[in-house]
Tab-separated table of C-alpha atoms in Angstrom:
chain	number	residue	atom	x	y	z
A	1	UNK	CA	-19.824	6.473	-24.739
A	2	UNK	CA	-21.289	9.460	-23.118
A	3	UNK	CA	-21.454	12.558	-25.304
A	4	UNK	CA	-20.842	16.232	-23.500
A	5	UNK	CA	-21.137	19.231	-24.930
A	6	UNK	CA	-18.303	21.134	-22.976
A	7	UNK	CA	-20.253	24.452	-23.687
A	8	UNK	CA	-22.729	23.730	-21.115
A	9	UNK	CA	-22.139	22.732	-17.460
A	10	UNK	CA	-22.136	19.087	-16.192
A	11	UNK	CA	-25.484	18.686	-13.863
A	12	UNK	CA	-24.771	16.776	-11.067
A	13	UNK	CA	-27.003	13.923	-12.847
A	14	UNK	CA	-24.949	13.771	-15.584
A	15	UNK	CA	-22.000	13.462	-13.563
A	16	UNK	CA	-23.180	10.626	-11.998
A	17	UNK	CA	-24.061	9.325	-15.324
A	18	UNK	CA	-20.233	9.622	-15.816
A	19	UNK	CA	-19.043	8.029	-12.756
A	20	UNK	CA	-21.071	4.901	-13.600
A	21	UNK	CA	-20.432	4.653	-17.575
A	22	UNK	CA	-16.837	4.796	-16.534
A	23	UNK	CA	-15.548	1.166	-15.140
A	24	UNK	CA	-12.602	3.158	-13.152
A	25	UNK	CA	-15.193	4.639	-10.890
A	26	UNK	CA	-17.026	1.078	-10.178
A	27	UNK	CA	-14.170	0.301	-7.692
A	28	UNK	CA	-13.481	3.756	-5.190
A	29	UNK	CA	-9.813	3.706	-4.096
A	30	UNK	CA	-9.156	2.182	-8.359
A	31	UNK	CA	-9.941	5.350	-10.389
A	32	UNK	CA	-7.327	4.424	-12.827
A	33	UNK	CA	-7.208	4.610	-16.310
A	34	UNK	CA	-4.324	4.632	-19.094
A	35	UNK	CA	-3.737	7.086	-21.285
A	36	UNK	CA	-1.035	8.309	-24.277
A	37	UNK	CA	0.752	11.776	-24.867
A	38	UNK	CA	-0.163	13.325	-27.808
A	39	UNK	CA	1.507	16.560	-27.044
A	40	UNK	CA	3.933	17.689	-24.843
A	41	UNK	CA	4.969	20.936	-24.953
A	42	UNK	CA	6.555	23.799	-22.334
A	43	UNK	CA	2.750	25.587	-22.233
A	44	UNK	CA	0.476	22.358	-22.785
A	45	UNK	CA	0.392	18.894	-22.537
A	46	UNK	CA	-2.331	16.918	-24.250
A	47	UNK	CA	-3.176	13.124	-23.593
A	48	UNK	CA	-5.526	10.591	-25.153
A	49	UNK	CA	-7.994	9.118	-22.904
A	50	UNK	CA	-10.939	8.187	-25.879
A	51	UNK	CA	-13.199	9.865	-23.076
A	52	UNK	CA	-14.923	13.194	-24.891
A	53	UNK	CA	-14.107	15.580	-21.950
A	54	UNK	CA	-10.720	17.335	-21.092
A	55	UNK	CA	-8.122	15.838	-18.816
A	56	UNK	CA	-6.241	18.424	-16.559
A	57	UNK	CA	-2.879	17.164	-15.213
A	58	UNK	CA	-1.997	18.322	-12.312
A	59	UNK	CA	1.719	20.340	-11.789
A	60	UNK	CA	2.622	17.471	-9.554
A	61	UNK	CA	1.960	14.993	-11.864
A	62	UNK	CA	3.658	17.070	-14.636
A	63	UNK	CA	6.944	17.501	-12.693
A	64	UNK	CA	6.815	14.093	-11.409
A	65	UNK	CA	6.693	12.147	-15.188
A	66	UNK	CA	7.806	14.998	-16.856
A	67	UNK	CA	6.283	12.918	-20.498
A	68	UNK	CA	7.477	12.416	-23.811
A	69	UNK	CA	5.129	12.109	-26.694
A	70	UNK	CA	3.527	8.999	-27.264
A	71	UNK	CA	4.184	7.836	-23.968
A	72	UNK	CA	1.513	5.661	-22.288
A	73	UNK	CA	0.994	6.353	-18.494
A	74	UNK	CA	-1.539	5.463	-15.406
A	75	UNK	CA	-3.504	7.892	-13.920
A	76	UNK	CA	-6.067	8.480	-11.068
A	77	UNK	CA	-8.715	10.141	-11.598
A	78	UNK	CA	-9.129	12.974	-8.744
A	79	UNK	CA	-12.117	14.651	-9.181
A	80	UNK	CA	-14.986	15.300	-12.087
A	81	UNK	CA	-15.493	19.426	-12.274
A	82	UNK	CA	-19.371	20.126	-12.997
A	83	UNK	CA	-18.334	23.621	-13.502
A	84	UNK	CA	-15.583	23.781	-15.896
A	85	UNK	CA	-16.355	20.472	-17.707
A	86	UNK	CA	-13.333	18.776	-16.775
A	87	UNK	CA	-11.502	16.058	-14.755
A	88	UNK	CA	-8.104	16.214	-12.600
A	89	UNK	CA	-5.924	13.537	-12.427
A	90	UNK	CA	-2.871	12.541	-10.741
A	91	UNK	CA	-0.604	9.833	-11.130
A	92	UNK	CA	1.942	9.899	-8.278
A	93	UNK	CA	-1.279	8.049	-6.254
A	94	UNK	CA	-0.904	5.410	-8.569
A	95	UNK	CA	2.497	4.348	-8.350
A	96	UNK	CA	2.687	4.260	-4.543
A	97	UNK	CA	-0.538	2.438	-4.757
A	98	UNK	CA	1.164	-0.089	-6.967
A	99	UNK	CA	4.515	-0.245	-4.608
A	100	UNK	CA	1.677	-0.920	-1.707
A	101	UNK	CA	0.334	-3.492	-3.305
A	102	UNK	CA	3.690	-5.480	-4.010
A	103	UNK	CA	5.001	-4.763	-1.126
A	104	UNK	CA	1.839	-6.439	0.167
A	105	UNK	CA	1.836	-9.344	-2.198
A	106	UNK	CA	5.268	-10.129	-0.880
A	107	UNK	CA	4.619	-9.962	3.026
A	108	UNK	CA	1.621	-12.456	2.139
A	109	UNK	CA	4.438	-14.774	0.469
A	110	UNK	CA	6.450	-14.328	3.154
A	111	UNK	CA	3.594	-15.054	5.735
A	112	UNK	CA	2.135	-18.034	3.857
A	113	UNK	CA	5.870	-19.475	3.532
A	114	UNK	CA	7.024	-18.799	6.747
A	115	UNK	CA	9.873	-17.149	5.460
A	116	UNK	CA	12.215	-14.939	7.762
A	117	UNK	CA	12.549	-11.254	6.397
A	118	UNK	CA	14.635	-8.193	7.756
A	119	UNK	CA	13.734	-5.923	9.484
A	120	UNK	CA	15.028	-2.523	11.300
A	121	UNK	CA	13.973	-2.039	14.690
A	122	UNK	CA	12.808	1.615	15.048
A	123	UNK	CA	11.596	2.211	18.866
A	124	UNK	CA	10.216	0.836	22.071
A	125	UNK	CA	6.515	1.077	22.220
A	126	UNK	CA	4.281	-0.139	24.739
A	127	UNK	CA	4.427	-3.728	25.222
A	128	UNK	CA	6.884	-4.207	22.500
A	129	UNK	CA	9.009	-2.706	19.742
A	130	UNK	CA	8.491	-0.678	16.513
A	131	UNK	CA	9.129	-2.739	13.520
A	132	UNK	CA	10.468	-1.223	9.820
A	133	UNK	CA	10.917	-2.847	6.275
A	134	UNK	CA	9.353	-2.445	2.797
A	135	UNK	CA	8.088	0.863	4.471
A	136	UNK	CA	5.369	-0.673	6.263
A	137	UNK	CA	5.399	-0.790	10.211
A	138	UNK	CA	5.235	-4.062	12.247
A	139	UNK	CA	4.757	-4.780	16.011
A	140	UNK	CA	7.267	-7.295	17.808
A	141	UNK	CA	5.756	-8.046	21.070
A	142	UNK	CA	8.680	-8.088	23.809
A	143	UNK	CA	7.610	-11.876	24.573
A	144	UNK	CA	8.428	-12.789	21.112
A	145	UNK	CA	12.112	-10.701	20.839
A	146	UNK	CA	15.527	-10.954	21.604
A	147	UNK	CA	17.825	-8.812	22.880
A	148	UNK	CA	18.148	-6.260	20.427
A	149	UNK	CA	19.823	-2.533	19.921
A	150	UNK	CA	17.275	0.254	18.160
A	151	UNK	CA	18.390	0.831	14.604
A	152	UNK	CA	19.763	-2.670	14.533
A	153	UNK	CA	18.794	-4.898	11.519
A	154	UNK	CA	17.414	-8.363	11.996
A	155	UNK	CA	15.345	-11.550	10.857
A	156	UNK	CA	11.372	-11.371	12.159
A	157	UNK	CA	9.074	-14.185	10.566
A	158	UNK	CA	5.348	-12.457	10.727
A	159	UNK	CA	3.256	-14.599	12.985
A	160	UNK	CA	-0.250	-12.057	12.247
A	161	UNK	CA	-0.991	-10.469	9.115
A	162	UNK	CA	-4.462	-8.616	8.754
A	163	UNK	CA	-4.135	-6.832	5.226
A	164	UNK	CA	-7.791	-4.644	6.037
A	165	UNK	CA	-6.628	-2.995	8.973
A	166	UNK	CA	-2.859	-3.278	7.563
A	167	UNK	CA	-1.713	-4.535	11.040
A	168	UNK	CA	1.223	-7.085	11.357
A	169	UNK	CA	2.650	-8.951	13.991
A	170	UNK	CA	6.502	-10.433	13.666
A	171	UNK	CA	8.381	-12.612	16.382
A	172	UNK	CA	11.866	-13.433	16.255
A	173	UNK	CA	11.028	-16.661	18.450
A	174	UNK	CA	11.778	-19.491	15.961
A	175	UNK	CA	14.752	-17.258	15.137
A	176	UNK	CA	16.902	-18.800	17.761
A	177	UNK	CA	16.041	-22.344	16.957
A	178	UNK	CA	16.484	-22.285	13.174
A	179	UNK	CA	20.286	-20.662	14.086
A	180	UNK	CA	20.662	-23.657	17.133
A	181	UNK	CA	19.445	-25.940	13.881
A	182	UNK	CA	21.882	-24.793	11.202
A	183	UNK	CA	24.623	-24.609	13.883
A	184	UNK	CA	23.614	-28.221	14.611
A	185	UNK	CA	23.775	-29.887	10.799
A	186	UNK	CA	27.201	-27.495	10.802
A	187	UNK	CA	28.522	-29.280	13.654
A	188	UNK	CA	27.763	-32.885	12.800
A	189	UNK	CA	29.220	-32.342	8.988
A	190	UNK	CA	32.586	-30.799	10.621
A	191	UNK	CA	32.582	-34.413	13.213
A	192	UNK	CA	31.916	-36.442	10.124
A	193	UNK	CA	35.016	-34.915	8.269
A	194	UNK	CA	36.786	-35.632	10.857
A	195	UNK	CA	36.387	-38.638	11.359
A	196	UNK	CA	36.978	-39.470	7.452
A	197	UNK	CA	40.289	-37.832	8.155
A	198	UNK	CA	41.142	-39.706	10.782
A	199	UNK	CA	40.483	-43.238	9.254
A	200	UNK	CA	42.531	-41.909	6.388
């Protein structure tokens, strides 16, 4: 544990002293740690991080949790003030962060699986189509579609998925087959009835 004296002014070396005593700043775009509401009142809200410097929460983040005592939440950190001996945090970050990475964890899923997902299809761009679902953005390329209406919702199976530069390709190719396949297995059970019937 780093001890400051919040009467004098962080020097920038002890800041960095912070940043690397602190695990949350190890990993850039994961500043996060977990704190607990001591007090929450209409002036002042005060929350536990067992870190011996103050924790400003920004109005955002105030207005977005709007916490009750004793609650535990996740924030970010923002920045470390040298000047006023204090760090802002924000926790809206996090939780869109979170949704990102879920929403991630599922196109992988659906990738790996080669699992059909839906889709909205938002515009014609060049050399294809806009894409929509799980608020991320996908490229159909007009070799891989069929006839569609923008704003319509259909199936897409993701045929590229590169998570770095959070680009993904769908195609609506084995679309058609899988429907000609079902349609088949529904045809042959409806013959086979039939034909029970009939020897009846």
């Amino acid at each position: 544990m780093i001890k400051i004296i919040n009467n004098n002014r962080f020097t920038i070396k002890q800041t960095n002293k912070i940043k690397k005593a602190l695990p949350c700043f190890r990993i850039e775009r994961n500043r996060v740690i977990e704190s607990q509401v001591k007090m929450n009142q209409s002036s002042k809200i005060d929350i536990s991080t067992e870190l011996k410097y103050d924790v400003n929460l920004s109005k955002e983040t105030i207005h977005f949790l709007q916490p009750k005592k004793n609650d535990y939440i996740q924030l970010r950190i923002n920045s470390i003030e040298s000047l006023f001996n204090t760090i802002t945090v924000n926790t809206t970050t996090v939780q869109k962060d979170q949704n990102k990475k879920f929403t991630w964890n599922i196109l992988k899923q659906t990738y790996k699986n080669k699992y059909f997902i839906k889709g909205r299809i938002l515009n014609s761009i060049k050399g294809g189509m806009a894409i929509g679902f799980c608020g991320i953005v996908a490229f159909l390329p007009m070799s891989h579609s069929i006839p569609s209406i923008i704003g319509q919702i259909n199936l897409f199976q993701i045929v590229s998925l590169d998570i770095k530069k959070t680009v993904i390709v769908v195609s609506q190719k084995n679309l058609k087959r899988r429907v000609n396949q079902v349609l088949r297995k529904l045809a042959s059970r409806f013959i086979f009835l039939n034909e029970s019937n009939t020897k009846k």
